[in-house]
XYZ file of C-alpha atoms in Angstrom:
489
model
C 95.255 50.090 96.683
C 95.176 51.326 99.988
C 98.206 50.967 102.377
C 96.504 50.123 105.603
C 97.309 47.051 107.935
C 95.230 44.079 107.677
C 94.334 44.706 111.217
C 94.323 47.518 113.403
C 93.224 47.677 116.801
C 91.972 50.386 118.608
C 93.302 50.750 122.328
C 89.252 50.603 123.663
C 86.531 47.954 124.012
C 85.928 49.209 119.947
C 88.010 47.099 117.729
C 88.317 47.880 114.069
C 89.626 45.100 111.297
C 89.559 47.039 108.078
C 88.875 44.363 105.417
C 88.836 44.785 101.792
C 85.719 43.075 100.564
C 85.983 44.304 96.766
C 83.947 47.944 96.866
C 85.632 49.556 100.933
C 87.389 48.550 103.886
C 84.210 48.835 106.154
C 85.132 48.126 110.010
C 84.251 44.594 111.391
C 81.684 46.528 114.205
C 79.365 45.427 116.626
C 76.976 47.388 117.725
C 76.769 46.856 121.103
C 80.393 47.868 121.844
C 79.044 51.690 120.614
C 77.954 52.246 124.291
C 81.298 51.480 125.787
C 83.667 53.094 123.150
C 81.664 56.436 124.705
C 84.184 56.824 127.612
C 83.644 59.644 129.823
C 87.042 59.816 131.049
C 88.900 60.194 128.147
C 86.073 63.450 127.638
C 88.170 65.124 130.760
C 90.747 65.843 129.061
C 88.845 68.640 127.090
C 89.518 71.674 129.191
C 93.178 71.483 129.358
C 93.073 70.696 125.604
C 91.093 73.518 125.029
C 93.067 75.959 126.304
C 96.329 74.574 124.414
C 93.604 74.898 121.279
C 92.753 78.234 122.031
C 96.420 79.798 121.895
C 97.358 77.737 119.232
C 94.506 78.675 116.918
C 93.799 75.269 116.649
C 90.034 72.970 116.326
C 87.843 73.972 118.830
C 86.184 70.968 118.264
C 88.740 68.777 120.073
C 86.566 65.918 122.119
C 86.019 61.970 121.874
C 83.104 63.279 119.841
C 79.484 61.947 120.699
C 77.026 59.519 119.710
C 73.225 60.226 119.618
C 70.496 57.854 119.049
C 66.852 59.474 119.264
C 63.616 57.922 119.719
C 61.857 61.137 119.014
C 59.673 60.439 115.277
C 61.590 62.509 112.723
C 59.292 64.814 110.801
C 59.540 64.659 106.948
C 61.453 67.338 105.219
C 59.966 70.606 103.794
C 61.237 72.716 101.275
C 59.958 76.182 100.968
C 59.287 77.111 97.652
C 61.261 78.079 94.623
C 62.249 81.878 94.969
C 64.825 83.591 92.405
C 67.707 84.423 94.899
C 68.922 87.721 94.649
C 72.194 88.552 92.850
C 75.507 87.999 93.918
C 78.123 90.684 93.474
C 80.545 90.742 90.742
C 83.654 88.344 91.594
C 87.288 90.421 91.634
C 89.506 87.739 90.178
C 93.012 87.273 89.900
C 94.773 83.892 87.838
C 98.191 82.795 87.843
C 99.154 79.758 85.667
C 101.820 77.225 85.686
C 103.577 75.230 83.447
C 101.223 71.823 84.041
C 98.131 72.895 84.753
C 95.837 76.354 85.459
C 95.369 77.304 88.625
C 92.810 80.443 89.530
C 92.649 82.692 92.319
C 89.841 85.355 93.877
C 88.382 87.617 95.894
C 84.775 86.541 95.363
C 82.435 88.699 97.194
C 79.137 87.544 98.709
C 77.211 89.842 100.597
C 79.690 92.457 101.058
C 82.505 90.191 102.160
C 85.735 89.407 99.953
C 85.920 85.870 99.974
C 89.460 83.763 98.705
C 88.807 80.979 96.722
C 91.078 78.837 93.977
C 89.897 77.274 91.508
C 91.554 74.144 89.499
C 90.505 73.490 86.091
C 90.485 69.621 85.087
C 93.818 68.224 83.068
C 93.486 66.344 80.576
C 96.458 64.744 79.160
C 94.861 63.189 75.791
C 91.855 62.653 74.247
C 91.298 59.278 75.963
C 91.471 61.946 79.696
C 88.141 63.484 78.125
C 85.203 63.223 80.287
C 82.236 61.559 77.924
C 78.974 61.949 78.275
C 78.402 58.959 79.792
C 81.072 59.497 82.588
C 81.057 63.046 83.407
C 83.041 64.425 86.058
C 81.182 66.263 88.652
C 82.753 69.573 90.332
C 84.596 69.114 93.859
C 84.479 71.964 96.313
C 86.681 71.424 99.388
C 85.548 73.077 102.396
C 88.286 73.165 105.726
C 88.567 72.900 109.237
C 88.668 75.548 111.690
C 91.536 77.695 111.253
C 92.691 76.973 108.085
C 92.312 77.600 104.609
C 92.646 76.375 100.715
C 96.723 76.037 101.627
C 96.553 72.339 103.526
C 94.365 70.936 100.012
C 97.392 71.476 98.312
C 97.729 67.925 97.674
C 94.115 67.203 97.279
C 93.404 70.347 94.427
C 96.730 68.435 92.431
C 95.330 64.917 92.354
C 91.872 65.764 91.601
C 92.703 68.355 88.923
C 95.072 65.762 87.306
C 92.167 62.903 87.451
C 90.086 65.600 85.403
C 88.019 66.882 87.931
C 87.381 70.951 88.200
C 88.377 71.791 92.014
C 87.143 75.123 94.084
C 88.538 75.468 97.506
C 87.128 78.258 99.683
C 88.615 80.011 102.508
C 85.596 80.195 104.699
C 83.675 83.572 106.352
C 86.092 84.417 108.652
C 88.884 81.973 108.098
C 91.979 81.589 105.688
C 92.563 85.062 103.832
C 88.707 86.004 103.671
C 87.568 88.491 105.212
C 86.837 88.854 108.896
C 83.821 91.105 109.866
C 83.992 93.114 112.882
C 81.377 95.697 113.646
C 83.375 98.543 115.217
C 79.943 100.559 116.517
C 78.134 98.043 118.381
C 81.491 97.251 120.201
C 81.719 100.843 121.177
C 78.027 100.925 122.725
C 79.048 97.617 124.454
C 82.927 98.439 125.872
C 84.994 101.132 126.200
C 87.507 99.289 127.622
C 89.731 98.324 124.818
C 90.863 100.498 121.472
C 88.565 97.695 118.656
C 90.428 98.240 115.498
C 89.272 96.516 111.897
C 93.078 95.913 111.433
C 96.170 95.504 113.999
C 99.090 97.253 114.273
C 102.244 94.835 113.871
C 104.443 94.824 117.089
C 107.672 96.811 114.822
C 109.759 93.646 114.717
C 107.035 91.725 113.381
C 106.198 94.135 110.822
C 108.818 93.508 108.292
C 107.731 90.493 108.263
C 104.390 90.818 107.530
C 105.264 93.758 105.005
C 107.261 90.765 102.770
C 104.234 88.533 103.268
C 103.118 89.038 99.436
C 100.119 86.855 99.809
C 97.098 89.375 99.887
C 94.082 89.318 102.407
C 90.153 89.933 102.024
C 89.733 93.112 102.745
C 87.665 93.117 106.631
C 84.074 94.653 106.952
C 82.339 96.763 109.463
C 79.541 94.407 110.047
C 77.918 92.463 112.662
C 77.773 88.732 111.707
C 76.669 85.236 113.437
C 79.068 82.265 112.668
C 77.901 79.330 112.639
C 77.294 76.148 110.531
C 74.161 77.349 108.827
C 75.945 80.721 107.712
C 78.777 78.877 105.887
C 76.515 76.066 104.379
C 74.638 79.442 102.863
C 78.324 80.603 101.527
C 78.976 77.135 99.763
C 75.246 76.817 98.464
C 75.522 80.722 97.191
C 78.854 79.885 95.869
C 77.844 76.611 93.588
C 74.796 78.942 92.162
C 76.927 81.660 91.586
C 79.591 79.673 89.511
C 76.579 77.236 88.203
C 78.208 74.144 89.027
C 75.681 71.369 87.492
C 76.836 68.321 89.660
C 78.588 68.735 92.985
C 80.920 66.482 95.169
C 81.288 68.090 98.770
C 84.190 67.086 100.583
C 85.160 68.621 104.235
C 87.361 68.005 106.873
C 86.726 68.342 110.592
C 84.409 71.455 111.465
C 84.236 71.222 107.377
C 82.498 68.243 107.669
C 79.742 69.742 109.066
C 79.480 72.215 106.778
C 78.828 69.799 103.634
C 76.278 68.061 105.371
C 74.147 71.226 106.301
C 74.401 72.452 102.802
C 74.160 68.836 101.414
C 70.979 68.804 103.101
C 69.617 72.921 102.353
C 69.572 72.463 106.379
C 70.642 75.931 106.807
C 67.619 77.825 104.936
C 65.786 79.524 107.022
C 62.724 81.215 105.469
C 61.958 83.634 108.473
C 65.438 84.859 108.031
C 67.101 83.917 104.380
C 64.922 85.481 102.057
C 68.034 85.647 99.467
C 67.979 81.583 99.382
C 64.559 80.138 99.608
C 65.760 76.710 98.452
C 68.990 75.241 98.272
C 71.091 75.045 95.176
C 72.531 72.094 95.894
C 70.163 69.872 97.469
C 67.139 71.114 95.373
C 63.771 71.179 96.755
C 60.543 68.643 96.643
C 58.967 70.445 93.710
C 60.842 70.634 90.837
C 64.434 71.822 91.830
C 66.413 68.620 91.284
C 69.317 68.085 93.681
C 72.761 68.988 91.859
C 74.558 66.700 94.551
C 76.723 63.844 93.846
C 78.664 62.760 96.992
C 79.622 64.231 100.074
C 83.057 62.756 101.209
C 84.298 63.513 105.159
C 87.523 63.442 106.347
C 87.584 63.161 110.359
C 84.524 64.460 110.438
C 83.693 67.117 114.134
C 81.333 66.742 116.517
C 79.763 70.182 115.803
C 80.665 73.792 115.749
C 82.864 73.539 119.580
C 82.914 71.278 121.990
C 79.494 71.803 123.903
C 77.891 69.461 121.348
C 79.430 66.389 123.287
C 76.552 66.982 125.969
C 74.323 65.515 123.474
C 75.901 61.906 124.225
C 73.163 59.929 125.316
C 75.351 57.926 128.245
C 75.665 61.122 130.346
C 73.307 61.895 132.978
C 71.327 64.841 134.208
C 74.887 65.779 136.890
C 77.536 65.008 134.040
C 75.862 67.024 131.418
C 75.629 70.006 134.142
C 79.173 69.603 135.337
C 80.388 69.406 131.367
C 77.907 72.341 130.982
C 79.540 74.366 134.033
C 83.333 73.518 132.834
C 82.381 74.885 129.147
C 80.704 77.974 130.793
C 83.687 78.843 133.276
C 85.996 78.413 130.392
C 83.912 80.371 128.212
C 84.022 83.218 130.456
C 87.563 83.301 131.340
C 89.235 82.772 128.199
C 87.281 82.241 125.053
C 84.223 85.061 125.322
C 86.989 86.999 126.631
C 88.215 89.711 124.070
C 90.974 90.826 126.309
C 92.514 87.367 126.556
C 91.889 86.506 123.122
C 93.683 89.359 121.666
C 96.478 89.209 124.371
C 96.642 85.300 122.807
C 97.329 86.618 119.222
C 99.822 89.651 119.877
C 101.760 87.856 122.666
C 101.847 84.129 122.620
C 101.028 82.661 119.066
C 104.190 82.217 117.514
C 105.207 80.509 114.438
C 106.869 78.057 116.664
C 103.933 77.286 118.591
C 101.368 76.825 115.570
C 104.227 74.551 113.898
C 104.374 72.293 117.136
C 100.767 72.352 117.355
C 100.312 71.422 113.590
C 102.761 68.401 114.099
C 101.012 67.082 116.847
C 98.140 66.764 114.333
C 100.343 65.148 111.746
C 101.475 61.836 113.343
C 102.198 60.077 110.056
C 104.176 62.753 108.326
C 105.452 65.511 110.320
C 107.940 67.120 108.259
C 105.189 68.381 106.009
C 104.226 70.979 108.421
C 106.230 73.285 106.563
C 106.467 77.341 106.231
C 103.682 77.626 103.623
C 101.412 75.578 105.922
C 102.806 77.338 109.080
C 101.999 80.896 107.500
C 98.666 79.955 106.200
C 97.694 79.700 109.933
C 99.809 82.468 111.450
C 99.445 85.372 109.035
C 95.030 85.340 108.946
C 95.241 85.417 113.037
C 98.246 88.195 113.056
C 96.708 90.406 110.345
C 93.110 90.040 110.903
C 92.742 92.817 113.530
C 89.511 92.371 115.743
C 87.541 90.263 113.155
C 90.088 87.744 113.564
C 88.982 87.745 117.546
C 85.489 87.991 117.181
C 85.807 84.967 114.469
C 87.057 82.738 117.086
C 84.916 84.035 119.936
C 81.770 83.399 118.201
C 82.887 79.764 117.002
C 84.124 78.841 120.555
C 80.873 79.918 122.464
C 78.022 80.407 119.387
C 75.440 77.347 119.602
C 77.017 74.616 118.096
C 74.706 73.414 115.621
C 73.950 70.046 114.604
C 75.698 67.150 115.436
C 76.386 64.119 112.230
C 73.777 62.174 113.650
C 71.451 65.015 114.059
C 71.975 65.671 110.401
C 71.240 61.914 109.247
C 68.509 61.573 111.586
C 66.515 64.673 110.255
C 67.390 64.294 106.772
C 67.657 60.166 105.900
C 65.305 60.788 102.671
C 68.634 62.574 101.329
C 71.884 60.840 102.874
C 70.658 57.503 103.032
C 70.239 57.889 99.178
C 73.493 59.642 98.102
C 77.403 58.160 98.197
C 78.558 59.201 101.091
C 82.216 58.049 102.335
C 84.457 58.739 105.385
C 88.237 58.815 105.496
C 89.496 58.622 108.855
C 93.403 58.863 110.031
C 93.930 56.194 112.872
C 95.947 58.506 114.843
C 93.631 61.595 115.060
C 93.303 62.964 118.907
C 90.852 65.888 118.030
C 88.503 63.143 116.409
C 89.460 59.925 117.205
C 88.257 57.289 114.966
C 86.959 55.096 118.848
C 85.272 58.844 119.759
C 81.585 59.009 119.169
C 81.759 59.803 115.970
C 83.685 58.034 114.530
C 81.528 55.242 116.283
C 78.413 56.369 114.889
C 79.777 56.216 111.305
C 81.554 53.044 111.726
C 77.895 51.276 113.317
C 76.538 52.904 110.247
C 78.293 51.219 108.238
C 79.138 47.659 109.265
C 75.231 47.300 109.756
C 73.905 49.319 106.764
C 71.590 52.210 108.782
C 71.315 53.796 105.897
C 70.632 50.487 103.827
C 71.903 49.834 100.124
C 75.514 49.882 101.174
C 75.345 53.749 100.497
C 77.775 54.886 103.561
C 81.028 53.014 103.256
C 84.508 54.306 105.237
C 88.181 53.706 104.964
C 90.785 54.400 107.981
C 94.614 55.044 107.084
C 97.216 56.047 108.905
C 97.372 59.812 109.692
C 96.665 62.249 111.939
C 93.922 65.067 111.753
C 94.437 65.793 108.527
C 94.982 62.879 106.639
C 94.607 64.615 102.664
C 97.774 66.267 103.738
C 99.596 63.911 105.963
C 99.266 61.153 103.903
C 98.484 61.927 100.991
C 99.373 58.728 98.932
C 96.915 56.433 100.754
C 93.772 58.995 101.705
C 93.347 59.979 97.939
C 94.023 56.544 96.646
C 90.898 55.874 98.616
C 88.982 58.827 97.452
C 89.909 58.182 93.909
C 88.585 54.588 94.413
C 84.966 55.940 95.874
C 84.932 58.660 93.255
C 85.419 56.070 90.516
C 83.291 53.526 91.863
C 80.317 55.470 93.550
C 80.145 58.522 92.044
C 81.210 58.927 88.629
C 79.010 56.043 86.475
């Protein structure tokens, strides 16, 4: 069961009653409070909380979130045609087991890059824990949030290994202990104003530190790469081919989120660009390639890549989209397309007191597990990732931001109006509040059935950002509930 009041109220004109009607708590909503849970005012708040973001390494996607609704006719989906992708290079693997269950992890590279992942291998107890073939168990890969990594699934990996499920988590492009590109030459025709190095040299009282610091780091690469949405969807899809998963559940969190839905839907091929993947894996194509996708489960799901996707709410007008634009630009400039700053940020004011504060401002329910493992997971990727660690959160503060949800389930209903797809939202989030406009959009979703067939269904408990790893107990007992009921027949 799922510990969550029998009625909760949102402080805005939104309320939500979460009521169990035998399948999901789905929101009592009516649609026509969506246009005033979109509050501008609360939206103002965003430059000040960038900026605390910014030093803290934290969500760039902080905002009330959005809420689009587009009369424009939605073309119908095309899938180029099937093309053998080129191969992947040879994984570099390292496995460490314990006493209850195995527990992998590597270095996988993809296109040059060393990319961490772990890998759980399903438990099973007895013989009555064996998947049949009538109820097999698809593969889960967990995909985080902006500056994080595999660490805060800990909980997550544990349960779903133990219900017999084979987990990979995957440090992202960038992120976690992958590796961060940095092209050192096209810096040097651009600036000569500051020494670019691939790694940093620790100040010499932090370097004892790091020295001890035993966990090891993707090695970073001299090359020029684009963040964005698209280029981690490729990762994931690349990923499941490479390890020939049959059947995939995608579950993300936050800017995660996003990333599941563009690979749920093969939005990120591009065949002008992406010759190496001219279909996706994942979500198959239209003639022939079957889709290997399951579910796709979201956990506070973003807005987009950063924060300029909240100019796509369709209450602003022509002078508050170009005053929003204007803010984002001036803050752009002075502190987040600003190499100087950024790098001043990492060697002089993140501290591991600052990105624990920060972290327990995220988790309202259970604070005290913001501990060291979860602290270092954030600290020691920004302090030892030289310049590619800067130019990784450059690019994701000011790169184009992508798609927003809606965007995604406008352009591609024919594929997530027909899968399981279910949303776990912590009550107290202030990145993505469950009354932002996300949050809105999925809970209209749901309580009328856009998507028809009941297929969209979403459960609120009481955590912050992060509510896999804040509360635990309740956010997987609802996961294991949708898995069970929607996904695994």
């Amino acid at each position: 069961s799922i510990h969550a009041s029998p009625s909760i109220t949102i402080t805005t004109d939104l309320n939500l009653n979460p009521q169990q009607d035998g399948d999901a708590f789905h929101p009592n909503y009516n649609r026509a409070d969506q246009t005033s849970a979109m509050r501008t005012s609360s939206m103002m708040k965003t430059p000040i909380t960038t900026l605390l973001s910014a030093l803290s390494l934290l969500l760039p996607y902080f905002s009330d979130g959005f809420s689009f609704q587009s009369s424009t006719p939605v073309a119908p989906l095309k899938r180029p045609l099937l093309s053998t992708a080129a191969a992947l290079a040879d994984t570099v693997t390292t496995t460490t087991a314990s006493n209850t269950a195995e527990k992998a992890t590597a270095f996988w590279k993809w296109r040059g890059h060393e990319i961490f992942t772990e890998v759980r291998t399903a438990q099973i107890n007895s013989e009555d824990d064996a998947p049949s073939s009538s109820k097999k168990k698809p593969a889960v890969i967990l995909l985080h949030g902006f500056g994080a990594s595999t660490t805060y699934w800990r909980e997550t990996m544990s349960v779903l290994q133990n219900e017999g499920y084979d987990v990979h988590a995957l440090d992202l492009l960038g992120q976690g202990r992958s590796s961060k590109p940095f092209s050192v030459e096209e810096e040097a025709e651009n600036s000569i104003s500051l020494p670019y190095r691939l790694y940093p040299k620790p100040k010499e009282d932090e370097a004892n530190n790091m020295d001890s610091y035993e966990i090891e780091m993707g090695k970073n690469t001299d090359t020029k790469v684009e963040y964005s949405i698209s280029l981690w969807a490729n990762l994931v899809d690349d990923y499941a081919r490479h390890h020939q998963l049959d059947e995939v559940v995608l579950m993300g969190n936050s800017l995660g989120s996003l990333v599941a839905l563009s690979a749920a839907t093969g939005d990120f091929i591009d065949s002008t660009k992406d010759q190496e993947n001219l279909f996706g894996y994942i979500a198959g194509n239209s003639i022939g390639e079957g889709s290997r996708l399951k579910g796709i489960c979201l956990f506070n799901c973003a807005v987009g890549l950063n924060t300029r996707n909240v100019i796509k709410n369709p209450s602003f007008n022509a002078l508050q989209r170009a005053v929003f634009n204007l803010v984002i630009d001036v803050f752009n400039s002075l502190i987040f397309d600003n190499k100087g700053v950024l790098r001043f940020a990492l060697d002089n004011v993140v501290t591991k007191e600052l990105l624990e504060d920060a972290l327990k401002s995220l988790y309202t329910y259970m604070p005290d597990r913001v501990d060291n493992e979860l602290v270092d997971s954030f600290y020691y990727p920004a302090k030892m990732g030289g310049d590619g660690a800067v130019e990784a959160i450059r690019q994701i503060y000011t790169n184009d931001a992508g798609l927003t949800p809606n965007e995604f389930h406008e352009k591609y209903p024919e594929i997530l109006d027909t899968l399981p797809l279910h949303l776990i939202w912590g009550l107290a989030d202030v990145v993505t509040p469950i009354d932002g406009d996300v949050g809105t959009f999925y809970c209209d979703r749901v309580a009328n059935n856009r998507g028809g067939n009941g297929r969209t269904t979403i459960d609120c408990v009481k955590s912050g950002h992060v509510p896999f790893d804040d509360n635990p107990v309740d956010a997987h007992n609802t996961m294991m509930r949708w898995l069970e009921k929607k996904v695994v027949k």
